[in-house]
JSON list of N, CA and C in Angstrom, two decimals:
[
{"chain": "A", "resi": 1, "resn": "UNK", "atom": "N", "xyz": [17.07, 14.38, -6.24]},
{"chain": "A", "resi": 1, "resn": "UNK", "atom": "CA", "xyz": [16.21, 14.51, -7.39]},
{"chain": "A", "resi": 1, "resn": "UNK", "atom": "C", "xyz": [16.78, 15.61, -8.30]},
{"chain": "A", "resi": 2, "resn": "UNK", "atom": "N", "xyz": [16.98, 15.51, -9.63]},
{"chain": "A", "resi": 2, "resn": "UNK", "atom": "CA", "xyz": [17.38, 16.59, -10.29]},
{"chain": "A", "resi": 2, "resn": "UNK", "atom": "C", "xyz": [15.59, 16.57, -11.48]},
{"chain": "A", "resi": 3, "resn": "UNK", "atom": "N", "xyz": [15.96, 18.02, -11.97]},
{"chain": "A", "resi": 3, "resn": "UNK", "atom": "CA", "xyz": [14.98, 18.78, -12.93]},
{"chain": "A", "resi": 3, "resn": "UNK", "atom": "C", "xyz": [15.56, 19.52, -13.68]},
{"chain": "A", "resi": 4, "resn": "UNK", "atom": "N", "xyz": [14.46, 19.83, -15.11]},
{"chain": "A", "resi": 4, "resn": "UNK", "atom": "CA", "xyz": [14.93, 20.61, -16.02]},
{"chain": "A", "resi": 4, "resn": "UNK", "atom": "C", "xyz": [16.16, 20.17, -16.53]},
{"chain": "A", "resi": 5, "resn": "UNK", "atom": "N", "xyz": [16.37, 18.49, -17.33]},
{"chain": "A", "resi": 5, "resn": "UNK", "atom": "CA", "xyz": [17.32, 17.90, -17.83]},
{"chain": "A", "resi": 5, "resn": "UNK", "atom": "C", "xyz": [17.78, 18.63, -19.27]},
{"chain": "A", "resi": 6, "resn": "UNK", "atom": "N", "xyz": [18.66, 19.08, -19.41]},
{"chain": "A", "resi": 6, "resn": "UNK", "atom": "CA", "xyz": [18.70, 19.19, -21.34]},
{"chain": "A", "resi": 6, "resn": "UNK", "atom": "C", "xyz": [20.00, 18.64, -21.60]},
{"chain": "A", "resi": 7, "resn": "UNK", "atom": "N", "xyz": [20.07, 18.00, -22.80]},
{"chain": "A", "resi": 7, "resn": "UNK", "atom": "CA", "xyz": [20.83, 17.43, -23.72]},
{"chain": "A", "resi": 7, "resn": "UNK", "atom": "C", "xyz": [21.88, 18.44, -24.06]},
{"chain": "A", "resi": 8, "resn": "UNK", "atom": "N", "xyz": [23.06, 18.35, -23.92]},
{"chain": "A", "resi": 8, "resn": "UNK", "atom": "CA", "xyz": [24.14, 19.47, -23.84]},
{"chain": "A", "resi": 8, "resn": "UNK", "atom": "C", "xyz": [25.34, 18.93, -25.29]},
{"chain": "A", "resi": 9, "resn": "UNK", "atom": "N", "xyz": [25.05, 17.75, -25.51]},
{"chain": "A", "resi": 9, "resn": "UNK", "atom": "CA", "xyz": [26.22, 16.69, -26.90]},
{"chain": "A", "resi": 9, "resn": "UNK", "atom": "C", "xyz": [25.92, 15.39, -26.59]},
{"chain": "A", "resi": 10, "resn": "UNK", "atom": "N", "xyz": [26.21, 14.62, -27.40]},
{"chain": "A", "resi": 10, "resn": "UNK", "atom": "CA", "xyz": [26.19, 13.12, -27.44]},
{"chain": "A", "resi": 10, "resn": "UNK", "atom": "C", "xyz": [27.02, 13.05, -28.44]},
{"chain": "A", "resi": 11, "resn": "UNK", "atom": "N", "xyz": [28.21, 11.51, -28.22]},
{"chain": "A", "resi": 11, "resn": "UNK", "atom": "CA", "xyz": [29.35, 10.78, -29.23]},
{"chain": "A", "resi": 11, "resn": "UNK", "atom": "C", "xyz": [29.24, 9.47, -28.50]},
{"chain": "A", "resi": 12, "resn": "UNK", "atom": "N", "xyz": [29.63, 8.49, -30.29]},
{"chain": "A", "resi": 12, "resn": "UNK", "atom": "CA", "xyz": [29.89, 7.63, -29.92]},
{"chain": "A", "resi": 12, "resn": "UNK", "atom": "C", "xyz": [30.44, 7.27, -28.77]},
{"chain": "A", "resi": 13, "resn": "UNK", "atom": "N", "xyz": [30.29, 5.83, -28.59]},
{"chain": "A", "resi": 13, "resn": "UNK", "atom": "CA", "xyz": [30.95, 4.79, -27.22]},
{"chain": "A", "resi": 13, "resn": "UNK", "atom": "C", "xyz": [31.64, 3.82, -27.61]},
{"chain": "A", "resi": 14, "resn": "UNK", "atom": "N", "xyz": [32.77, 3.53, -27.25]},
{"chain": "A", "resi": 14, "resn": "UNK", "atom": "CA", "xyz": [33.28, 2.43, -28.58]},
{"chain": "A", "resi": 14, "resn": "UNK", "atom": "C", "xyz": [32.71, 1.12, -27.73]},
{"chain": "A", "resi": 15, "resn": "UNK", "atom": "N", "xyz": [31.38, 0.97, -27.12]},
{"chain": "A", "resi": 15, "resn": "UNK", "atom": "CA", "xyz": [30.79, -0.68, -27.13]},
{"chain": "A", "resi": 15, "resn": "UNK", "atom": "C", "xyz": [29.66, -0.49, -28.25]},
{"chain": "A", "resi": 16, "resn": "UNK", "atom": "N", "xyz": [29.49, -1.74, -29.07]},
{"chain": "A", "resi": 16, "resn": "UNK", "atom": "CA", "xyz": [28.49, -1.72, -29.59]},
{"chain": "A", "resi": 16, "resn": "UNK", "atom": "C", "xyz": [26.91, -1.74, -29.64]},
{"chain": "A", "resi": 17, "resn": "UNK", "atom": "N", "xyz": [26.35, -0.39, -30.46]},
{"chain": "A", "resi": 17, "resn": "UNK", "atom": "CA", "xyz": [25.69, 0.10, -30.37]},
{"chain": "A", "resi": 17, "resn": "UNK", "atom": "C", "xyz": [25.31, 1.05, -29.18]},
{"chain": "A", "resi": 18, "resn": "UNK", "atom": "N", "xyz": [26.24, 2.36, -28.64]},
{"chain": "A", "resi": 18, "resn": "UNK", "atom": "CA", "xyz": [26.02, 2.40, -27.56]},
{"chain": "A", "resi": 18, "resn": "UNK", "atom": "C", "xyz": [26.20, 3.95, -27.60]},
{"chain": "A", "resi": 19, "resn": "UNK", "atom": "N", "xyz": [25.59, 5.02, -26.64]},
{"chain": "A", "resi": 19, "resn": "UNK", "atom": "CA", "xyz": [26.34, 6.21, -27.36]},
{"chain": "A", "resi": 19, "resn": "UNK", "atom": "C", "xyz": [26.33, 6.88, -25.89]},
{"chain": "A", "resi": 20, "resn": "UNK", "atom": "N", "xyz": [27.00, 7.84, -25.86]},
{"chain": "A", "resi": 20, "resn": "UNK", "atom": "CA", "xyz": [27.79, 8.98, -24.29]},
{"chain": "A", "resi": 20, "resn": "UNK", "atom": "C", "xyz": [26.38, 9.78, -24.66]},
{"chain": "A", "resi": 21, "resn": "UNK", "atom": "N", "xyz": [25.71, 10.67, -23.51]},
{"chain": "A", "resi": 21, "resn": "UNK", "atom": "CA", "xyz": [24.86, 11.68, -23.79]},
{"chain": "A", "resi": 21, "resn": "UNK", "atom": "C", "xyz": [25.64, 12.37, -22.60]},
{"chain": "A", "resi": 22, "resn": "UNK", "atom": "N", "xyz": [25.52, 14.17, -22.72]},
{"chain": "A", "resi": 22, "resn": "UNK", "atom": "CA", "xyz": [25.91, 14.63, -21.89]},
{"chain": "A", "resi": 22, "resn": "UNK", "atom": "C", "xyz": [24.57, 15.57, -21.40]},
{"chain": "A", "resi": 23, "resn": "UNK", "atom": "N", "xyz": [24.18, 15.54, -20.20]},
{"chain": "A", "resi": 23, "resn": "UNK", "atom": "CA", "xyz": [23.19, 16.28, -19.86]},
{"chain": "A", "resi": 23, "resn": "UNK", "atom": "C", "xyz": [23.37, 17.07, -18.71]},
{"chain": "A", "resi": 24, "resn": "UNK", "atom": "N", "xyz": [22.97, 18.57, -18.82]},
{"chain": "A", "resi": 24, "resn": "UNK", "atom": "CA", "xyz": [22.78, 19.29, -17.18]},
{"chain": "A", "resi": 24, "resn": "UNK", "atom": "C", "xyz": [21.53, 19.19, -16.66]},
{"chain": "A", "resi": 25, "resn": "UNK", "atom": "N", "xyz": [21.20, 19.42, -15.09]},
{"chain": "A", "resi": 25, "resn": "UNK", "atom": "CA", "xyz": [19.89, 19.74, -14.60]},
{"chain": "A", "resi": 25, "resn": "UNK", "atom": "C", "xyz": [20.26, 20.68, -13.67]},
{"chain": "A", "resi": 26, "resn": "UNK", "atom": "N", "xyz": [19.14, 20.32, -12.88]},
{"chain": "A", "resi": 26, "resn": "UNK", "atom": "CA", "xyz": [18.87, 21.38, -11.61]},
{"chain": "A", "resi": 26, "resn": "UNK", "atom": "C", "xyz": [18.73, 20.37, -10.69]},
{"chain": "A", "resi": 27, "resn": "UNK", "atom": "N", "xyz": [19.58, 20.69, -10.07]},
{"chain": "A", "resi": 27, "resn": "UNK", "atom": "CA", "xyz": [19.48, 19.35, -8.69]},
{"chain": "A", "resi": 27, "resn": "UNK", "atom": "C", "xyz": [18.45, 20.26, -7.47]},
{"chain": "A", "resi": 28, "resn": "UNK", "atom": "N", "xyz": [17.88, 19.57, -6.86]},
{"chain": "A", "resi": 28, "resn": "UNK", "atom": "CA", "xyz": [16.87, 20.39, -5.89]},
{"chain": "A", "resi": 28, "resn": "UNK", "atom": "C", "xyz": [17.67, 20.62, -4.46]},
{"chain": "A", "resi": 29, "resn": "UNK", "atom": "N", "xyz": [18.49, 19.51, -4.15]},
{"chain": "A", "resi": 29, "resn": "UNK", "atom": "CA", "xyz": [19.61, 19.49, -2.86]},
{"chain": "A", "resi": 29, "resn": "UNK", "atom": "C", "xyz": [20.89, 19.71, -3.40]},
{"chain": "A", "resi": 30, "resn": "UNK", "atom": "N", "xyz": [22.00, 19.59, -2.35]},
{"chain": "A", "resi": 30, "resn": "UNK", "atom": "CA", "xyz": [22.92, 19.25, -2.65]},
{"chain": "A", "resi": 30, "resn": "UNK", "atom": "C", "xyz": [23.73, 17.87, -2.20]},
{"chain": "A", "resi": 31, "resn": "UNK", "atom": "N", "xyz": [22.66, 16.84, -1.96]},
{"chain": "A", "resi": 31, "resn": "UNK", "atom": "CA", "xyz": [22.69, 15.89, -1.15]},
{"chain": "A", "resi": 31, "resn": "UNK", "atom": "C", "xyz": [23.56, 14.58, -2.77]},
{"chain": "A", "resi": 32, "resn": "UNK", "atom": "N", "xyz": [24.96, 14.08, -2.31]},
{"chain": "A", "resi": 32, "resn": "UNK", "atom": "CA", "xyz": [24.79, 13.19, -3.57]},
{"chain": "A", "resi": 32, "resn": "UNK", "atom": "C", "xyz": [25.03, 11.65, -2.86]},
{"chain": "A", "resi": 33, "resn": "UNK", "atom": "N", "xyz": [24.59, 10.68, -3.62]},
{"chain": "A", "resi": 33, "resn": "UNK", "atom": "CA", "xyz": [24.39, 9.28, -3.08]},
{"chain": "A", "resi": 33, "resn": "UNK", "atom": "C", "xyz": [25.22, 8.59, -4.09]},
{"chain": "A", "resi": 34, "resn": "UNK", "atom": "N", "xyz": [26.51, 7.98, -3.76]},
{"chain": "A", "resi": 34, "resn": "UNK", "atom": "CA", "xyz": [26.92, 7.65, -4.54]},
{"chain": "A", "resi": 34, "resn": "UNK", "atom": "C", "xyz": [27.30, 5.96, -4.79]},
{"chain": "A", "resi": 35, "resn": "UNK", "atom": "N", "xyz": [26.73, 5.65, -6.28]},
{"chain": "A", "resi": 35, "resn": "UNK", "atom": "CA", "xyz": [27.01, 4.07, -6.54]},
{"chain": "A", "resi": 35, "resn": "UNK", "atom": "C", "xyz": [28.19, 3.90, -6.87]},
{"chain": "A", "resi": 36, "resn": "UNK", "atom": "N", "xyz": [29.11, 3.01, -6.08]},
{"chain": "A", "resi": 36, "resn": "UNK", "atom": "CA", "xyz": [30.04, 2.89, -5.83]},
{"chain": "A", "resi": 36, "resn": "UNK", "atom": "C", "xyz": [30.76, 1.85, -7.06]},
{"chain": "A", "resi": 37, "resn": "UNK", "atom": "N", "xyz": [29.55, 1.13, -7.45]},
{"chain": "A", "resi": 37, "resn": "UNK", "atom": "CA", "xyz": [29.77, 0.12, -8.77]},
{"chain": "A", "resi": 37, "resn": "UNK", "atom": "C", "xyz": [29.97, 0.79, -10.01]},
{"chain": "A", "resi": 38, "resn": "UNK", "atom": "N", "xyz": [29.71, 2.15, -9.80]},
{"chain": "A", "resi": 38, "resn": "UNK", "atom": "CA", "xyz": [29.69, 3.20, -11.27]},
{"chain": "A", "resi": 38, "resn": "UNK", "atom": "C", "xyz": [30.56, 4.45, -11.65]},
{"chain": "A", "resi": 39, "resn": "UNK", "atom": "N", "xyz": [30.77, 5.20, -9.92]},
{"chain": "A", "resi": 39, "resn": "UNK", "atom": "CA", "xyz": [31.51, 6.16, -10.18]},
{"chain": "A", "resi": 39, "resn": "UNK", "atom": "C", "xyz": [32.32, 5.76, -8.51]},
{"chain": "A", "resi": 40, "resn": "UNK", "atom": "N", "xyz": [33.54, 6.56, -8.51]},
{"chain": "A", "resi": 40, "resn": "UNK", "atom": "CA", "xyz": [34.51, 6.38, -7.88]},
{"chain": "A", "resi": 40, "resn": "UNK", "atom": "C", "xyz": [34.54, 7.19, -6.93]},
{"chain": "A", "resi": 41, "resn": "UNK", "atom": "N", "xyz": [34.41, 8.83, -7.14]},
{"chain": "A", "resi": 41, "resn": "UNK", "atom": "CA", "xyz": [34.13, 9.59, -6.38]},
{"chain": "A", "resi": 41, "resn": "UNK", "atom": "C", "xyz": [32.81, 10.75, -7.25]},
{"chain": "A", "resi": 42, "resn": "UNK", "atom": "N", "xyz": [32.16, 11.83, -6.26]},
{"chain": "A", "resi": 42, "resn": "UNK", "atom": "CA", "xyz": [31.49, 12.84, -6.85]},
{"chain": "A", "resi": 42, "resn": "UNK", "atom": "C", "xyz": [31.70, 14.17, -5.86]},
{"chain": "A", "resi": 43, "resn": "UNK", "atom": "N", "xyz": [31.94, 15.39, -6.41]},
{"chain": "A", "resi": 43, "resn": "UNK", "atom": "CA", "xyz": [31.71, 16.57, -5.53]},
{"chain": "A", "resi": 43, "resn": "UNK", "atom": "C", "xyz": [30.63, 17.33, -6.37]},
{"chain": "A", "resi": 44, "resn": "UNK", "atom": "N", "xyz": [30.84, 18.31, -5.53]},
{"chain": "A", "resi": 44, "resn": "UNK", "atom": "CA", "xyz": [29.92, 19.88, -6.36]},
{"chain": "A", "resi": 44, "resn": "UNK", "atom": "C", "xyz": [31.10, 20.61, -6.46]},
{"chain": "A", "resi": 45, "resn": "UNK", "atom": "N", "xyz": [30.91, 21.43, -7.32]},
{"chain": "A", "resi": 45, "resn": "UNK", "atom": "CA", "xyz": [31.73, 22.38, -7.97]},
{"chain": "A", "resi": 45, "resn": "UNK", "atom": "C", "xyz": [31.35, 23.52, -8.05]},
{"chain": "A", "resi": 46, "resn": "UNK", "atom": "N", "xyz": [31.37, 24.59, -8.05]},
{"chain": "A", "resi": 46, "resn": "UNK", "atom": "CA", "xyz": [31.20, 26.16, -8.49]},
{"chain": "A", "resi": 46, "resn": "UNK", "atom": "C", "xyz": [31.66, 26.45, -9.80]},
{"chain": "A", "resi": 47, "resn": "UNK", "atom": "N", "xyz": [30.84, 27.34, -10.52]},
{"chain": "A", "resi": 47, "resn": "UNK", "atom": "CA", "xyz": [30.91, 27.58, -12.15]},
{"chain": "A", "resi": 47, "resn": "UNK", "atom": "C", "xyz": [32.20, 28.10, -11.98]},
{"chain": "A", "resi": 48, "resn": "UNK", "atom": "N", "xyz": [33.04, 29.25, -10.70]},
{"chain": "A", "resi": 48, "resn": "UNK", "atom": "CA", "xyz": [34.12, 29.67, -11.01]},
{"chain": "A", "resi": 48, "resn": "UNK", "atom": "C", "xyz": [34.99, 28.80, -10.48]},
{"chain": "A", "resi": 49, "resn": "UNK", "atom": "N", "xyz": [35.29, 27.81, -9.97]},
{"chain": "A", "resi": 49, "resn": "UNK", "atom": "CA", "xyz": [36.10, 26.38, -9.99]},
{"chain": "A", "resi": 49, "resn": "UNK", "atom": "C", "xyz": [35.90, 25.81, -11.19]},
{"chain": "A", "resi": 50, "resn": "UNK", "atom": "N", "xyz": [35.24, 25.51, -11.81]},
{"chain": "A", "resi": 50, "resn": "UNK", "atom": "CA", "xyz": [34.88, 24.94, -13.37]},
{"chain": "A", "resi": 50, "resn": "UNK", "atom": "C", "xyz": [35.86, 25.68, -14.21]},
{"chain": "A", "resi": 51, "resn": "UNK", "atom": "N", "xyz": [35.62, 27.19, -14.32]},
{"chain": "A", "resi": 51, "resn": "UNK", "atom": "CA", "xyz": [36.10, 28.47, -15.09]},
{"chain": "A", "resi": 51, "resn": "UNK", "atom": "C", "xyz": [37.94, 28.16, -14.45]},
{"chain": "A", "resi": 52, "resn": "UNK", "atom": "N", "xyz": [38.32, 28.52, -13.70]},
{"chain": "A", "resi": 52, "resn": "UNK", "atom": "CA", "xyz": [39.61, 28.01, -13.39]},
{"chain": "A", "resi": 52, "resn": "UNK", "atom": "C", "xyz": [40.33, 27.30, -13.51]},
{"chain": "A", "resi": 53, "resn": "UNK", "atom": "N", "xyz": [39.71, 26.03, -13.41]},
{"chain": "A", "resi": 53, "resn": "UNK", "atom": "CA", "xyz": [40.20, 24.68, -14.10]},
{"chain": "A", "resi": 53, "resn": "UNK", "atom": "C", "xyz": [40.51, 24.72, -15.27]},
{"chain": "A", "resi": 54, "resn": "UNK", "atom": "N", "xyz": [39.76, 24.88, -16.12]},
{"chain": "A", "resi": 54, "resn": "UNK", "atom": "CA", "xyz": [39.75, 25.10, -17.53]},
{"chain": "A", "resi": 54, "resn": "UNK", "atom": "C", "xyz": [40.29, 25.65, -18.50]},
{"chain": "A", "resi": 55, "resn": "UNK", "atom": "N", "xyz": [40.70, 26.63, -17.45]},
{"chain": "A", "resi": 55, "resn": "UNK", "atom": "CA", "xyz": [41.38, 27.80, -18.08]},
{"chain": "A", "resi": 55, "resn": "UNK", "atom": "C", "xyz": [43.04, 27.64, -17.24]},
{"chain": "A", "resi": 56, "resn": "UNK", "atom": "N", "xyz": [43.46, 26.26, -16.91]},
{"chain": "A", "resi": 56, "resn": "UNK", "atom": "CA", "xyz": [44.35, 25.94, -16.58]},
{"chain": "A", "resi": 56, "resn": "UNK", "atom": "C", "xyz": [45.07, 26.33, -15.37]},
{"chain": "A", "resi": 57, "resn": "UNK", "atom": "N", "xyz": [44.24, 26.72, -14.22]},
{"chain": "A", "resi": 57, "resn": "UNK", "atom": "CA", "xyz": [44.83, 27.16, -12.93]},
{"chain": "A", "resi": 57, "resn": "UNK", "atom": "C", "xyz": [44.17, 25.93, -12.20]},
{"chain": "A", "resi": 58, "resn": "UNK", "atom": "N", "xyz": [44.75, 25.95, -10.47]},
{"chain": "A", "resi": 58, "resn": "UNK", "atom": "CA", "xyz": [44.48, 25.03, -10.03]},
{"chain": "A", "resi": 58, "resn": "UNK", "atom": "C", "xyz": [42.75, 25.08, -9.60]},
{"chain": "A", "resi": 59, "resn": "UNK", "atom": "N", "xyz": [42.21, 23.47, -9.25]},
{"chain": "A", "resi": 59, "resn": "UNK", "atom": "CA", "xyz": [40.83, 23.48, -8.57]},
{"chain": "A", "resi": 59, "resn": "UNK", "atom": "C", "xyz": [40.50, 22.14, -7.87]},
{"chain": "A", "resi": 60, "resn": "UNK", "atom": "N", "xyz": [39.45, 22.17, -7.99]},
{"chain": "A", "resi": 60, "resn": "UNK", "atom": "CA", "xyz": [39.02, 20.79, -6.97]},
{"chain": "A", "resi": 60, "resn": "UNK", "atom": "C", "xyz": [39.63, 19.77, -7.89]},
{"chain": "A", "resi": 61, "resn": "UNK", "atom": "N", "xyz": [39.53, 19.69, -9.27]},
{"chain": "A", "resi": 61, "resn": "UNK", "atom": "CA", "xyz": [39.69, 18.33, -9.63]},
{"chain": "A", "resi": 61, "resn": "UNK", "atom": "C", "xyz": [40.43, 18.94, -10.89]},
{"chain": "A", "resi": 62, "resn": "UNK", "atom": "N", "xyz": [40.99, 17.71, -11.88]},
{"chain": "A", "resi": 62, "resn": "UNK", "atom": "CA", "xyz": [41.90, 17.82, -12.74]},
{"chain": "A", "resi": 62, "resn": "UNK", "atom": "C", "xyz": [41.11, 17.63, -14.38]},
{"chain": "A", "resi": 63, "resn": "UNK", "atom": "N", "xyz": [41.41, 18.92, -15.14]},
{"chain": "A", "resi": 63, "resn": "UNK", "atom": "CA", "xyz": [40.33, 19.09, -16.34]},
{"chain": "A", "resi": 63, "resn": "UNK", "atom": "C", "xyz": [40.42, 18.02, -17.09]},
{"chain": "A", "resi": 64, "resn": "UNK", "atom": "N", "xyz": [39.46, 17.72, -17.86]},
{"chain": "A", "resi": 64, "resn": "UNK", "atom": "CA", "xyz": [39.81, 16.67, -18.90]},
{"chain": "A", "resi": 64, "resn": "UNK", "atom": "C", "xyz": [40.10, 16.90, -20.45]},
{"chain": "A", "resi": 65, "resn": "UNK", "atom": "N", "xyz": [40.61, 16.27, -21.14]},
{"chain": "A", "resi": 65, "resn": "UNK", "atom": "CA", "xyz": [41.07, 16.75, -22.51]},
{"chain": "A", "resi": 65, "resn": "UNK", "atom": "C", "xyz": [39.96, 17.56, -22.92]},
{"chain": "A", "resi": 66, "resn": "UNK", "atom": "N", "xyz": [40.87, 18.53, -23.96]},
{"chain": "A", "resi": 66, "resn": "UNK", "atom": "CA", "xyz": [39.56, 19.37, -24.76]},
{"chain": "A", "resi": 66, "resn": "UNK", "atom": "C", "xyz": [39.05, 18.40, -25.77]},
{"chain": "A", "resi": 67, "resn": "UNK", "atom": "N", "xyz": [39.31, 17.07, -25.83]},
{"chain": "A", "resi": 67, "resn": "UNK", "atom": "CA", "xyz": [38.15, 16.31, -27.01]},
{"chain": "A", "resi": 67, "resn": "UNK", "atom": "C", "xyz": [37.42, 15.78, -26.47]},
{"chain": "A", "resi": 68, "resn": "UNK", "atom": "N", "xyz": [37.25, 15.52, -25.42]},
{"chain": "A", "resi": 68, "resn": "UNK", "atom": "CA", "xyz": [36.23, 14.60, -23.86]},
{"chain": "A", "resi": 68, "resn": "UNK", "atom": "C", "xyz": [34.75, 15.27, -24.39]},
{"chain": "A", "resi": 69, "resn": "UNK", "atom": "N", "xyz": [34.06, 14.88, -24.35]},
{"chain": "A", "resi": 69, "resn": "UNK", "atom": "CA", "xyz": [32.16, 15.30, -24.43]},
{"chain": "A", "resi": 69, "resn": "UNK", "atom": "C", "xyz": [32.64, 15.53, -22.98]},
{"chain": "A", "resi": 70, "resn": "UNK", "atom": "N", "xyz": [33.07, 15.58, -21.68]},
{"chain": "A", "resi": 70, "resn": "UNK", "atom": "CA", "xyz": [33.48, 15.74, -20.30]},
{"chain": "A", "resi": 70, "resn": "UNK", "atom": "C", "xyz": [33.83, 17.28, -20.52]},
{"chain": "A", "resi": 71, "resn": "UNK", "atom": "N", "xyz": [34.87, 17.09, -21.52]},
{"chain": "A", "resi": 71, "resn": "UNK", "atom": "CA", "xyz": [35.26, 18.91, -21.52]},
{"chain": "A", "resi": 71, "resn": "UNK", "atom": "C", "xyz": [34.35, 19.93, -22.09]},
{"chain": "A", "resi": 72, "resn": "UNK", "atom": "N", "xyz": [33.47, 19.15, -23.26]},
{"chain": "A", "resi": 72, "resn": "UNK", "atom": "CA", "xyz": [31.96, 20.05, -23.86]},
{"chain": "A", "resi": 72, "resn": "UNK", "atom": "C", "xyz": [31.35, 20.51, -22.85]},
{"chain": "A", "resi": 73, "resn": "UNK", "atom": "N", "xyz": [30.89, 19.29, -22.10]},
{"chain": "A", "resi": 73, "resn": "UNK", "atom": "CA", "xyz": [30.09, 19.68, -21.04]},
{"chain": "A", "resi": 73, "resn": "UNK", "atom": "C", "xyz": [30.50, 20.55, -20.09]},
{"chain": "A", "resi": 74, "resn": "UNK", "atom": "N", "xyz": [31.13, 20.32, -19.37]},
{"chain": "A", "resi": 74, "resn": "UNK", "atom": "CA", "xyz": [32.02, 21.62, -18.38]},
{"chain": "A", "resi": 74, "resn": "UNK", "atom": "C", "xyz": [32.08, 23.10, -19.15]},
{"chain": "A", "resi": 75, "resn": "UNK", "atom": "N", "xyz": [32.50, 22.81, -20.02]},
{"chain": "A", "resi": 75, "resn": "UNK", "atom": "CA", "xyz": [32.48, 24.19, -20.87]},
{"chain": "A", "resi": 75, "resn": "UNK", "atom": "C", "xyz": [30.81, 24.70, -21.23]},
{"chain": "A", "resi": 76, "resn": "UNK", "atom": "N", "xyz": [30.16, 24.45, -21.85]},
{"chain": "A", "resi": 76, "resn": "UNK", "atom": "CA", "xyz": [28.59, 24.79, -21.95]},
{"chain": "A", "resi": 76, "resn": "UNK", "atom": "C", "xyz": [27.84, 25.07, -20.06]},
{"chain": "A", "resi": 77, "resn": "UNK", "atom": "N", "xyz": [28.29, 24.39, -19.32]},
{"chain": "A", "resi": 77, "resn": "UNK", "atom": "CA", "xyz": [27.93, 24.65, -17.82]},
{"chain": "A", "resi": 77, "resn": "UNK", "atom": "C", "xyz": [29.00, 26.06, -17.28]},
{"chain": "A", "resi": 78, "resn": "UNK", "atom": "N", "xyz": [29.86, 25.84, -17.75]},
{"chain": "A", "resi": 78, "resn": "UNK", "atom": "CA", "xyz": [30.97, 27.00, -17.18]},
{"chain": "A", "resi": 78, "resn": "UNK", "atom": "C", "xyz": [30.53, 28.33, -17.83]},
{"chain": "A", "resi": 79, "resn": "UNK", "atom": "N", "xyz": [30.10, 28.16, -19.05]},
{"chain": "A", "resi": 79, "resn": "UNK", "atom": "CA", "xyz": [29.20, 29.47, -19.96]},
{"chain": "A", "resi": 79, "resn": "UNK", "atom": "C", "xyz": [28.05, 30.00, -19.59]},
{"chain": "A", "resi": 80, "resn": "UNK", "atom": "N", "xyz": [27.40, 28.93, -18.72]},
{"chain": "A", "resi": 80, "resn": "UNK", "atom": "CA", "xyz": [26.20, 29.16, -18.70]},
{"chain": "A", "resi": 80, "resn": "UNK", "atom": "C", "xyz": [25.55, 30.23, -17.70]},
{"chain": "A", "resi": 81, "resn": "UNK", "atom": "N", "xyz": [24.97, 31.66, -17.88]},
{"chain": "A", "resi": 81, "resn": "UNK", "atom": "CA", "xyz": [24.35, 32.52, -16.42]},
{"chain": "A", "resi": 81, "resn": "UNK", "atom": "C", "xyz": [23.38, 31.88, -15.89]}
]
């Protein structure tokens, strides 16, 4: 179950009529269930694995472009106390 959703950016999607929202919460576990029809893999991360990545050293996973709403988001979560 996650809580306390907020809206972090939204951009176009190139299908029609369709748009990316990027949102954080508060997850209550750390339990994740993953649909296998949607995403490929999922971990948890630490804000200073986020912060590392980003800032171009190694981490769990590989950053995504700085034009990605992927990289907004990471960045606004990596800022965040």
């Amino acid at each position: 179950m996650v809580r306390d959703v907020r809206d972090i950016a939204s951009e176009p999607w190139p299908f029609p009529s369709s748009l990316m929202v990027a949102c954080v919460g508060m997850a209550e576990n750390d339990t994740i269930t993953l649909d296998a029809n949607k995403l490929e893999d999922a971990i948890w991360v630490s804000r200073e694995d986020v912060r590392t990545v980003l800032a171009g050293g190694d981490g769990p996973f590989l950053p995504p472009p700085a034009y990605a709403i992927a990289f907004t988001l990471l960045t606004a979560w990596a800022e965040a106390t």
